[in-house]
Tab-separated table of C-alpha atoms in Angstrom:
chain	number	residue	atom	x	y	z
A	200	UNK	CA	-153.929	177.187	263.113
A	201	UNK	CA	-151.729	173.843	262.503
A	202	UNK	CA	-148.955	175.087	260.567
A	203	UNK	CA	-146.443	172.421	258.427
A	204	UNK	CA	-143.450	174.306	257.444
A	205	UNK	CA	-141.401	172.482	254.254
A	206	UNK	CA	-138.060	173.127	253.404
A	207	UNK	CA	-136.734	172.076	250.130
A	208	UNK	CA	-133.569	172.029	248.260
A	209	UNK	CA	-133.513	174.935	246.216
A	210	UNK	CA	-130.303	177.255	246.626
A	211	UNK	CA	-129.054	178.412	250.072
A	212	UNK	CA	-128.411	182.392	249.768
A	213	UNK	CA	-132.466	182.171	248.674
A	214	UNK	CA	-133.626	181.044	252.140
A	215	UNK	CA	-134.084	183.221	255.051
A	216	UNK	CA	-132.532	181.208	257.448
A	217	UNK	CA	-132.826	184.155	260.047
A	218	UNK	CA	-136.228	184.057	260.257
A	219	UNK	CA	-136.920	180.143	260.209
A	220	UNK	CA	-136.991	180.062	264.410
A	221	UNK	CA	-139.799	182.749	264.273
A	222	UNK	CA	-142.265	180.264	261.921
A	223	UNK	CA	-144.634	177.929	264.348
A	224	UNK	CA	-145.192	174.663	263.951
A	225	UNK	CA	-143.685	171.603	262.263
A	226	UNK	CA	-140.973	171.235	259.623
A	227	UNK	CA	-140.881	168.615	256.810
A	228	UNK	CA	-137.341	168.276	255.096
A	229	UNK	CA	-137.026	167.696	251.546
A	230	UNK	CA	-134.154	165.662	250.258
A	231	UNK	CA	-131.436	167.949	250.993
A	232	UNK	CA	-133.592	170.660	252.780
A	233	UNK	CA	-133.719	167.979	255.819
A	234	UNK	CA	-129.494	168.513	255.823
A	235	UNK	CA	-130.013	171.834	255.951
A	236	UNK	CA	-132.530	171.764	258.624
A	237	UNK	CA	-130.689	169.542	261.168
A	238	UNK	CA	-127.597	172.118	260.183
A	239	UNK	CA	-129.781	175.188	261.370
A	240	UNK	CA	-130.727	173.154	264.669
A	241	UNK	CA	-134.251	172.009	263.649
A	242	UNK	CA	-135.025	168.567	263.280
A	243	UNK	CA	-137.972	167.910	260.914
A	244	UNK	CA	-141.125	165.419	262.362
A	245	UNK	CA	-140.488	163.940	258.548
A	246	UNK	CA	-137.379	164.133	256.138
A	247	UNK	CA	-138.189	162.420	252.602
A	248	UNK	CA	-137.267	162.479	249.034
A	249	UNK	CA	-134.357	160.363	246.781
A	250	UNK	CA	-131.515	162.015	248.412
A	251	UNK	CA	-129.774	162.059	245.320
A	252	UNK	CA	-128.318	165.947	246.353
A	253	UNK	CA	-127.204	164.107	249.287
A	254	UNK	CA	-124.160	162.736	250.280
A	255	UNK	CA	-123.915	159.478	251.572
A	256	UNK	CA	-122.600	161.072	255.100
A	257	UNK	CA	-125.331	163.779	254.760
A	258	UNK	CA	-127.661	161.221	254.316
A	259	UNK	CA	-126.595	158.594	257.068
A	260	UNK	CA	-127.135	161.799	259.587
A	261	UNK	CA	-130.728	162.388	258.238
A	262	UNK	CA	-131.229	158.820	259.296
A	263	UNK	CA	-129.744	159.156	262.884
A	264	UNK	CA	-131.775	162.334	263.366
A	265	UNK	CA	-134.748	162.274	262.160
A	266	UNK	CA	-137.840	159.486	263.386
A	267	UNK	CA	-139.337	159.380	259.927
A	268	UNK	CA	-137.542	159.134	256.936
A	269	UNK	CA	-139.067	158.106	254.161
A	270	UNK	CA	-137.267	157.209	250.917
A	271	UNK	CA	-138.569	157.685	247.462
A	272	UNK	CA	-138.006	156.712	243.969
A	273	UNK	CA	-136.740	159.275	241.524
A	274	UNK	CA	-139.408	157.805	239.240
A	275	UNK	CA	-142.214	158.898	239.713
A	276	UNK	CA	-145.237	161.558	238.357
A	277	UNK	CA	-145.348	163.540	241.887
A	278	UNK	CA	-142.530	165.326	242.740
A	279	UNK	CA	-140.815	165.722	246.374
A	280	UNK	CA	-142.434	168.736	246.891
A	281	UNK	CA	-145.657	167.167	245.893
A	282	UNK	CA	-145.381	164.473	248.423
A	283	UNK	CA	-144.707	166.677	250.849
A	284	UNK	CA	-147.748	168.667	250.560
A	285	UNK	CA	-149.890	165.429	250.571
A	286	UNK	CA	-147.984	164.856	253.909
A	287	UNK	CA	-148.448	168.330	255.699
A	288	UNK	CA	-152.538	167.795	254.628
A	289	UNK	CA	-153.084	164.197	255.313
A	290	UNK	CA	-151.279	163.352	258.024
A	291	UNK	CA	-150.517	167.095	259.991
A	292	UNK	CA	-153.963	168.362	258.600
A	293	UNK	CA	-151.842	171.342	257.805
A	294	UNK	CA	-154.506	174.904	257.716
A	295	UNK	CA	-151.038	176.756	256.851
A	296	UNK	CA	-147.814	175.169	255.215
A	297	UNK	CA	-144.628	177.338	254.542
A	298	UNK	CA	-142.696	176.539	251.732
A	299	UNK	CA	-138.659	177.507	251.586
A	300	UNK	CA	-136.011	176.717	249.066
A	301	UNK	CA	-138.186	176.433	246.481
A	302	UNK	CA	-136.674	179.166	244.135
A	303	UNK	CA	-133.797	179.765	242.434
A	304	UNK	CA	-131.370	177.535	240.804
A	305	UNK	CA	-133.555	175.442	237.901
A	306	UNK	CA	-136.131	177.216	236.633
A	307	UNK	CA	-138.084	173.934	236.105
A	308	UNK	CA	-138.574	172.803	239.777
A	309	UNK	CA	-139.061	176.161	240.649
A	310	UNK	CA	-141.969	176.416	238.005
A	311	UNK	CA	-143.068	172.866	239.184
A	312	UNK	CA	-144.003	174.265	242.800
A	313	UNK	CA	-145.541	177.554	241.511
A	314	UNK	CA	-147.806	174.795	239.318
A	315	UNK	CA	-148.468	171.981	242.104
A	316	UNK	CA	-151.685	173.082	243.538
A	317	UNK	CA	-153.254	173.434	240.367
A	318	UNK	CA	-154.428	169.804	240.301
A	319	UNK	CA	-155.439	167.394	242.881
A	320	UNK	CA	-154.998	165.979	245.186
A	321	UNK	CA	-152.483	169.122	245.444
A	322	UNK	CA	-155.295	171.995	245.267
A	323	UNK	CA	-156.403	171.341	248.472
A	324	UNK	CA	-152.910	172.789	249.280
A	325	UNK	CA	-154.236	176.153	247.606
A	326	UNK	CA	-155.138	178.520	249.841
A	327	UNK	CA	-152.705	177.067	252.284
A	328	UNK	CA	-149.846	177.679	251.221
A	329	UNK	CA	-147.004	180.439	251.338
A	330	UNK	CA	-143.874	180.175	249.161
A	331	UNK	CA	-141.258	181.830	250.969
A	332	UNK	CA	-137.675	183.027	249.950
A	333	UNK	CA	-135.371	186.563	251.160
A	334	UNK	CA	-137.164	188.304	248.572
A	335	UNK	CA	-140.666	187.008	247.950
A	336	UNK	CA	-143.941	185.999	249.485
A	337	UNK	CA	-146.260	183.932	247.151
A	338	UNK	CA	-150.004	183.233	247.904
A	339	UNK	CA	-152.387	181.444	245.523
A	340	UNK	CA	-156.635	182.386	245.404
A	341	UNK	CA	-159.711	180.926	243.490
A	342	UNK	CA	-162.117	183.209	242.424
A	343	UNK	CA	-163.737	185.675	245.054
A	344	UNK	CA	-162.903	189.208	246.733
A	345	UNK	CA	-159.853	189.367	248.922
A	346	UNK	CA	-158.209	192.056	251.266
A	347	UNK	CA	-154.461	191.582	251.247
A	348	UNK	CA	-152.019	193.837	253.787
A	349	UNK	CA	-148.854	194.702	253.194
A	350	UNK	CA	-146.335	192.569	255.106
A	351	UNK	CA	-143.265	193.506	256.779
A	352	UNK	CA	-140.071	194.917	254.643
A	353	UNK	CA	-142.047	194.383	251.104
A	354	UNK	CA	-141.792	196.883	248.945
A	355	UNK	CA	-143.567	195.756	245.340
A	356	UNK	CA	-147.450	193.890	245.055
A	357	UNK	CA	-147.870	191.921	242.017
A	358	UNK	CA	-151.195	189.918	240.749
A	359	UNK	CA	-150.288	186.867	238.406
A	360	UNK	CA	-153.061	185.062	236.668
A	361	UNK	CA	-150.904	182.060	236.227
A	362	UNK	CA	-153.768	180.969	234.411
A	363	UNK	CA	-156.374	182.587	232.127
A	364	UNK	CA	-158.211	184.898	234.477
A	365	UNK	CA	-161.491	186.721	233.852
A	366	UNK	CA	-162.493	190.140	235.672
A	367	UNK	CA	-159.547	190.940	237.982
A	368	UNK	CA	-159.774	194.071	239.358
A	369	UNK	CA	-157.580	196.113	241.920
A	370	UNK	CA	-158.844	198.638	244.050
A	371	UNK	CA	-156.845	201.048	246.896
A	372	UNK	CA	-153.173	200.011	245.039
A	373	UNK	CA	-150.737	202.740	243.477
A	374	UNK	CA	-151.914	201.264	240.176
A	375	UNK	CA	-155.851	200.472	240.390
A	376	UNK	CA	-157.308	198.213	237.456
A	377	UNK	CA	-160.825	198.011	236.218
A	378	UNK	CA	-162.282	194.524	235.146
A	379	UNK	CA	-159.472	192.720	233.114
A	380	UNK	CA	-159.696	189.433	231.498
A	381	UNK	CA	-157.207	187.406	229.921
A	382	UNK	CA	-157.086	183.850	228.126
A	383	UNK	CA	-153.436	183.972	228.713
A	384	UNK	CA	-151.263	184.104	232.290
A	385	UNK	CA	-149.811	187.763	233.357
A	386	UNK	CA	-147.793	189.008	236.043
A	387	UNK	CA	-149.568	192.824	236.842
A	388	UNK	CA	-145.702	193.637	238.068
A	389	UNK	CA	-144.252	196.037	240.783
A	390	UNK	CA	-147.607	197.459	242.176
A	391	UNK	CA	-147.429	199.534	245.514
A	392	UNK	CA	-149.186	199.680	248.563
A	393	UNK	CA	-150.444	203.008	249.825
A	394	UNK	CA	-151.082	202.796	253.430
A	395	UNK	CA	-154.179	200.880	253.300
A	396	UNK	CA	-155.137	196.978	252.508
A	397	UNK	CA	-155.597	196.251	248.968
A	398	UNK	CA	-158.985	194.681	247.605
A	399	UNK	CA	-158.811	192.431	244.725
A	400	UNK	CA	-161.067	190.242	242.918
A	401	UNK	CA	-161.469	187.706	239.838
A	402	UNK	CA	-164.146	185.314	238.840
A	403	UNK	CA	-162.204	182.252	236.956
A	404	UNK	CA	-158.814	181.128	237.084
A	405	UNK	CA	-155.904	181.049	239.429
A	406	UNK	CA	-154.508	184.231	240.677
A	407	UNK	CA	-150.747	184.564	242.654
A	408	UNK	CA	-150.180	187.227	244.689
A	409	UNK	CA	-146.365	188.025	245.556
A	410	UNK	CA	-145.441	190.376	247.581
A	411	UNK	CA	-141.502	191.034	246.844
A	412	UNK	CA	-138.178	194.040	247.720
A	413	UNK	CA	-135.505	194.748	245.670
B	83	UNK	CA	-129.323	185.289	211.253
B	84	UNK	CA	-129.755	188.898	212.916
B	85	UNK	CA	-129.114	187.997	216.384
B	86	UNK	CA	-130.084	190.741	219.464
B	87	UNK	CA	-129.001	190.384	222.801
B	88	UNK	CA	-130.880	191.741	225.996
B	89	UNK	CA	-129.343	192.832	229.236
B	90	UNK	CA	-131.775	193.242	232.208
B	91	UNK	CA	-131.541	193.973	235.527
B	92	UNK	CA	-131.723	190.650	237.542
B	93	UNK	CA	-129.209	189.820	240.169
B	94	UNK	CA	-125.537	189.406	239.133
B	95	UNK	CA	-124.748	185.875	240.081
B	96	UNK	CA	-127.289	184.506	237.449
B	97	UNK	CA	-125.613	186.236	234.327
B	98	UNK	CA	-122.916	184.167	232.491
B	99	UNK	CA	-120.501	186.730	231.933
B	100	UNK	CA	-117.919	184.659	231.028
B	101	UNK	CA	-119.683	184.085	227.967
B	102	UNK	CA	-121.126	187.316	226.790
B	103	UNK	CA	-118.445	187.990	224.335
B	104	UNK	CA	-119.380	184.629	222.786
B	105	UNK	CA	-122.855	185.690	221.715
B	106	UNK	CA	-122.944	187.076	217.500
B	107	UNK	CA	-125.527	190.477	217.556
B	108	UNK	CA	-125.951	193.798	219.422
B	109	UNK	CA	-126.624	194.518	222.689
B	110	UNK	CA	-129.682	196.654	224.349
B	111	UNK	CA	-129.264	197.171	228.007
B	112	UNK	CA	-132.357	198.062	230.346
B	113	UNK	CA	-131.802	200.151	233.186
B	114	UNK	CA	-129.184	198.906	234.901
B	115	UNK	CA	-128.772	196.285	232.914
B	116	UNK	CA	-126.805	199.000	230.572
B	117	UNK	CA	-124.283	199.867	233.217
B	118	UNK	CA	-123.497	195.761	233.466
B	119	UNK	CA	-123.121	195.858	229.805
B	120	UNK	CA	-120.696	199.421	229.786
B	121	UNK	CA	-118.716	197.220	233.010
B	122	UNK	CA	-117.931	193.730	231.075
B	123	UNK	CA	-116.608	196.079	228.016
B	124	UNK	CA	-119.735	195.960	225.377
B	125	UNK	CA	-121.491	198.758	224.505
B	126	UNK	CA	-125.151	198.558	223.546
B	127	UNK	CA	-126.492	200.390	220.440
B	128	UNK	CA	-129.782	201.362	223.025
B	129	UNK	CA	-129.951	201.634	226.641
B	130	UNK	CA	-133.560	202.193	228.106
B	131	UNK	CA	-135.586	202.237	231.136
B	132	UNK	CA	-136.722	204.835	234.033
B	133	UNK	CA	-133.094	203.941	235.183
B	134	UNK	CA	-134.600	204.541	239.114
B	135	UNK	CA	-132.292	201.275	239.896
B	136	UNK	CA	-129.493	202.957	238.722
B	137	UNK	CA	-127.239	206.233	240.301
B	138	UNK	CA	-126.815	209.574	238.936
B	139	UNK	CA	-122.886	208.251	238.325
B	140	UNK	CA	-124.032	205.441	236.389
B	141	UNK	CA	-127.153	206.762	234.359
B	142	UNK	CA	-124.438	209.588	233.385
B	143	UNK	CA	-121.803	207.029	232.262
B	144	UNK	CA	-124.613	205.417	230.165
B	145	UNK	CA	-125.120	208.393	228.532
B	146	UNK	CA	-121.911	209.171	227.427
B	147	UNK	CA	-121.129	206.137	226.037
B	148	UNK	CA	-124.523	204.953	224.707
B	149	UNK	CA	-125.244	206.583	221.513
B	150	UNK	CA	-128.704	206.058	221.685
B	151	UNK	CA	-130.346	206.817	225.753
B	152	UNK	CA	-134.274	206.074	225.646
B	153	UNK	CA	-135.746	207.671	229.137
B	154	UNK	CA	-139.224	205.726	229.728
B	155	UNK	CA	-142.187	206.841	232.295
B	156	UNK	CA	-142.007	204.181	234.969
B	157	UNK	CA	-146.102	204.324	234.847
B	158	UNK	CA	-146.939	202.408	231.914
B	159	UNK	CA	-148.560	199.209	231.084
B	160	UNK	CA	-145.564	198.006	229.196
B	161	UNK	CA	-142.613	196.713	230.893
B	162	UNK	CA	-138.982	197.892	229.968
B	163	UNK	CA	-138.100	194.316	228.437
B	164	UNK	CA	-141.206	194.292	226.533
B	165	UNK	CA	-139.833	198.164	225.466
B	166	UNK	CA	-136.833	196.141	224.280
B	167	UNK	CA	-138.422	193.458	222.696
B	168	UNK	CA	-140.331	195.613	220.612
B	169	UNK	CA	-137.047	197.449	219.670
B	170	UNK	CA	-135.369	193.913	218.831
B	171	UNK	CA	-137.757	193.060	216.403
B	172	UNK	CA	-138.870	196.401	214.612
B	173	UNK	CA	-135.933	198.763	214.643
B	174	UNK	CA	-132.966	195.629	214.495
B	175	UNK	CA	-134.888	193.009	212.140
B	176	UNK	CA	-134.075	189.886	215.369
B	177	UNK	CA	-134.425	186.693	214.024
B	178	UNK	CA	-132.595	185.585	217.455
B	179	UNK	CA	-133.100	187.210	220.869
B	180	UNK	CA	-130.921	186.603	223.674
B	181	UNK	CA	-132.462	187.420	226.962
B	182	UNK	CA	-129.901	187.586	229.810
B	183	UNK	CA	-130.184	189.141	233.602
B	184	UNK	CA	-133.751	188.093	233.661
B	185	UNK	CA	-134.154	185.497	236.584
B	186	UNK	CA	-133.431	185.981	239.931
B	187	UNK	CA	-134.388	188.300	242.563
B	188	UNK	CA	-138.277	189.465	242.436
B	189	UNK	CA	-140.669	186.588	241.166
B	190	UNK	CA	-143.422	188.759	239.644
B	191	UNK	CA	-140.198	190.248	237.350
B	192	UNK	CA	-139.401	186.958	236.382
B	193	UNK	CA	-142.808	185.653	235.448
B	194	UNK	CA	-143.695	188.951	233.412
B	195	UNK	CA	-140.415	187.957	231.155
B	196	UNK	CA	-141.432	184.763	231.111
B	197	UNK	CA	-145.354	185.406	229.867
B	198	UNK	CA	-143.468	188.365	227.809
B	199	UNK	CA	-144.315	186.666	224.751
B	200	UNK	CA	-147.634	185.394	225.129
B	201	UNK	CA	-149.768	188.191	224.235
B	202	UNK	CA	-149.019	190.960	220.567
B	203	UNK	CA	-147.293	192.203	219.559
B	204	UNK	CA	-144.595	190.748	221.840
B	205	UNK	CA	-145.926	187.141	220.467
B	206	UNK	CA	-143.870	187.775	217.216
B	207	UNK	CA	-140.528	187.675	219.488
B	208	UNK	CA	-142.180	184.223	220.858
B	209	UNK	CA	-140.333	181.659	218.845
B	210	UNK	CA	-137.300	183.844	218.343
B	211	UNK	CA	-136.378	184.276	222.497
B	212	UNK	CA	-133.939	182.656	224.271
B	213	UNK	CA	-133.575	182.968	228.061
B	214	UNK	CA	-130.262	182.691	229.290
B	215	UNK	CA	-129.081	182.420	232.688
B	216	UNK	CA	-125.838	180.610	234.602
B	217	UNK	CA	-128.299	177.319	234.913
B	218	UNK	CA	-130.857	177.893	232.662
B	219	UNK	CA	-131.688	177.971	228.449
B	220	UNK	CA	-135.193	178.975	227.990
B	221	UNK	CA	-137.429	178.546	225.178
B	222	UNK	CA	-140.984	179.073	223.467
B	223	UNK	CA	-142.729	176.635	221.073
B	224	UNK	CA	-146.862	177.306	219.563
B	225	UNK	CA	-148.208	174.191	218.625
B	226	UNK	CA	-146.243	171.984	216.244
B	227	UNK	CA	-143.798	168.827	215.949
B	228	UNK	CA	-140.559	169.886	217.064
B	229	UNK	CA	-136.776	168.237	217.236
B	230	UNK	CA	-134.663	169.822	220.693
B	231	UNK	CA	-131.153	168.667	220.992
B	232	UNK	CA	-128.733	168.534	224.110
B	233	UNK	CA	-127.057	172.087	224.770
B	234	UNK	CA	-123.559	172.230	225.912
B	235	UNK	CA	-123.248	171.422	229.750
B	236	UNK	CA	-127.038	170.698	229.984
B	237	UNK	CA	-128.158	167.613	232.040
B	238	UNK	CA	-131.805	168.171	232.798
B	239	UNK	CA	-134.624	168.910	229.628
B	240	UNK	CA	-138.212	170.261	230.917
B	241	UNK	CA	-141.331	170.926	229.085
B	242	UNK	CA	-143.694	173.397	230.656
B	243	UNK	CA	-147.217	173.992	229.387
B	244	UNK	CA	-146.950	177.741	230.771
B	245	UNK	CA	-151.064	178.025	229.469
B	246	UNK	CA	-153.185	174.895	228.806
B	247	UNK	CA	-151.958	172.478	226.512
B	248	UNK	CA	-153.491	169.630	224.365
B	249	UNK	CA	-151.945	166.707	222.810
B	250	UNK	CA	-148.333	167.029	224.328
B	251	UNK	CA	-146.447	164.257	223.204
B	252	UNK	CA	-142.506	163.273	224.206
B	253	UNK	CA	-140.398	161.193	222.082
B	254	UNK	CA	-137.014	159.561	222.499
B	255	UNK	CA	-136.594	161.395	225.981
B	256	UNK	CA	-135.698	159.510	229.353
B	257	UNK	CA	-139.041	159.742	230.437
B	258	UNK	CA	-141.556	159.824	227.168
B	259	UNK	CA	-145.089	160.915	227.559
B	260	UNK	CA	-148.437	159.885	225.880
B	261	UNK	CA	-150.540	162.490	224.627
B	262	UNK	CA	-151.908	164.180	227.684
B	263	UNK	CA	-154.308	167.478	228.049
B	264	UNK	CA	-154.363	169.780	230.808
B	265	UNK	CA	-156.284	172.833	231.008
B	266	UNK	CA	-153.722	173.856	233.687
B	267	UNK	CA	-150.657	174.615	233.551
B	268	UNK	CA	-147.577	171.946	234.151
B	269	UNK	CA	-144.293	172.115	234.208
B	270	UNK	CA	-142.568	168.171	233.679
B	271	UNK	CA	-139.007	169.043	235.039
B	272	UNK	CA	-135.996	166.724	235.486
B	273	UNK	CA	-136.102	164.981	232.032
B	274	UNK	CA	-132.699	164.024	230.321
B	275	UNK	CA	-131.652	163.146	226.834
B	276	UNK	CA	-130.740	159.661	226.232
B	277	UNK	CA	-128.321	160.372	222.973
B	278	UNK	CA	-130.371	161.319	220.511
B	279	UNK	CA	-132.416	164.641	219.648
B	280	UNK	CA	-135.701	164.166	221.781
B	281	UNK	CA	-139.051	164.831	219.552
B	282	UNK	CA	-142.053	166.822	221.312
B	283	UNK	CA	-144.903	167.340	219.365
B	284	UNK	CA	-148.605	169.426	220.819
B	285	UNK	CA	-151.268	170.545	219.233
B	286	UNK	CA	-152.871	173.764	221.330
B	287	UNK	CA	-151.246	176.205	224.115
B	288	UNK	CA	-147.957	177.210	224.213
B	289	UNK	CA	-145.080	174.973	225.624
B	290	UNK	CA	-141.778	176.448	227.115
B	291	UNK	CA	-138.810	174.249	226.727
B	292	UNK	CA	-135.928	174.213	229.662
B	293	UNK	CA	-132.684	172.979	229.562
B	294	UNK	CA	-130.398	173.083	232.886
B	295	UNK	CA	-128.345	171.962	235.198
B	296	UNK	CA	-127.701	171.398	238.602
């Protein structure tokens, strides 16, 4: 498993900076997520971005840090996070990439990076990818039958058809459901685990699964 | 204008309290949401929920000074801020809701209040809901021409097809946009006014409009 590990600049108290030592593999740094990195002792193989969030100092110490920084326009129809993920595929072959700071604060970006791997060149990113904050674990699946097990210190399952979704069902939750289809997105909120792996399937559309604590 | 504020649960640091008492209407407070309200010095005319985040010392205070306590089964399909839309519109006439305490914290929570609207008979509260949190003002549109001016302390302006969208159109922003399509959804974040009321204009889906700041 090559794992790329991305941290971006979405608000501090979000990001389990704890647990960042424990995650193999590379790190990417986002704009101001490659400050933080460097400040938390890891120095990312890439830091990128317009490093607008960053200060001049902030970003003079990217630059004496890190091998390959790559500076990028503000204007533009991919966003940092975007590039990133055509990064940790094309040039790390990433077959898992961790995404932090990538919640909280403006509910447009963070909307932005549930959305990116809807399109390409971005879906190949898909079933790759983990969004990862001190509450949540996100995971994205196209259609097909899935086990999922409950991870360490989550309490709550949810299924989100952040798109139209036909026949999801859930089988060995708290809260089972029989076929369901829906033209419009829906979070199935605050299901449970109980004590074995959950199976869930869907035939179109893109389904999240988060698994979250209070 | 009959305007109806919502307190939820969410975490603290996201709720402008500072400008509660600002805000025209009555209050509902869900779950906990109710004990925020009874602690910043408004009382709500309902407080609802399974209150199971709140304590016996709490759910009690609500209860003595709420003149109207609704109990609800934590084991239904509705969630407690649908409950309240519901309320908002049938039992209080809203023309305006005010949705506060709803980001932050557990993503499947926030993406249920966020699809809220999308399906009956919570789609009548659709272009009447505001989402309002210490960075954020949220809001729905169904397919139309529409005219969105610069809120108050607002730099960035998103649009977010939050289902497919046809025909979306941007006028007079920083960053204007042909007519494009997606079947997926897309959220175009970091926008900005340039001075003048920017035009939007689609023609299927529903859009969700974002104003914040950093």
């Amino acid at each position: 498993m090559t794992v790329v590990n991305i941290m971006v600049g979405g608000p501090e108290d979000l990001i389990p900076y704890d647990q960042l030592n424990h995650y193999p593999g590379v790190w990417l740094g986002v704009d101001l997520g490659a400050t933080r990195l460097l400040n938390h002792g890891i120095v990312p193989v890439v830091a990128l971005g317009d490093f607008d969030s960053s200060t001049n100092a902030q970003f003079d110490a990217v630059v004496a840090q890190v091998a390959d920084v790559r500076t990028c326009s503000p204007i533009k129809d991919e966003t940092d996070t975007q590039l990133a993920l055509t990064i940790a595929l094309q040039e790390y072959n990433a077959t898992q990439i961790n995404l932090f700071g990538a919640t909280g604060g403006r509910l447009d970006q963070l909307l932005a990076n549930l959305y990116s791997v809807l399109r390409d060149p971005y879906r190949l990113a898909l079933p790759k990818l983990r969004l990862i904050d001190t509450q949540n674990v996100v995971t994205w699946f196209e259609p097909g039958t899935y086990q999922v097990e409950q991870l360490p210190t989550m309490q709550y399952l949810a299924f989100v058809g952040i798109t139209g979704v036909d026949n999801l069902t859930i089988q060995d939750a708290k809260y089972n459901l029989a076929p369901f289809s829906s033209a419009m997105p829906i979070s199935w909120s605050s299901n449970e685990f109980v004590g074995q792996p959950v199976t869930f399937s869907f035939t179109t559309g893109i389904v999240m699964v988060i698994q979250s604590h209070d």
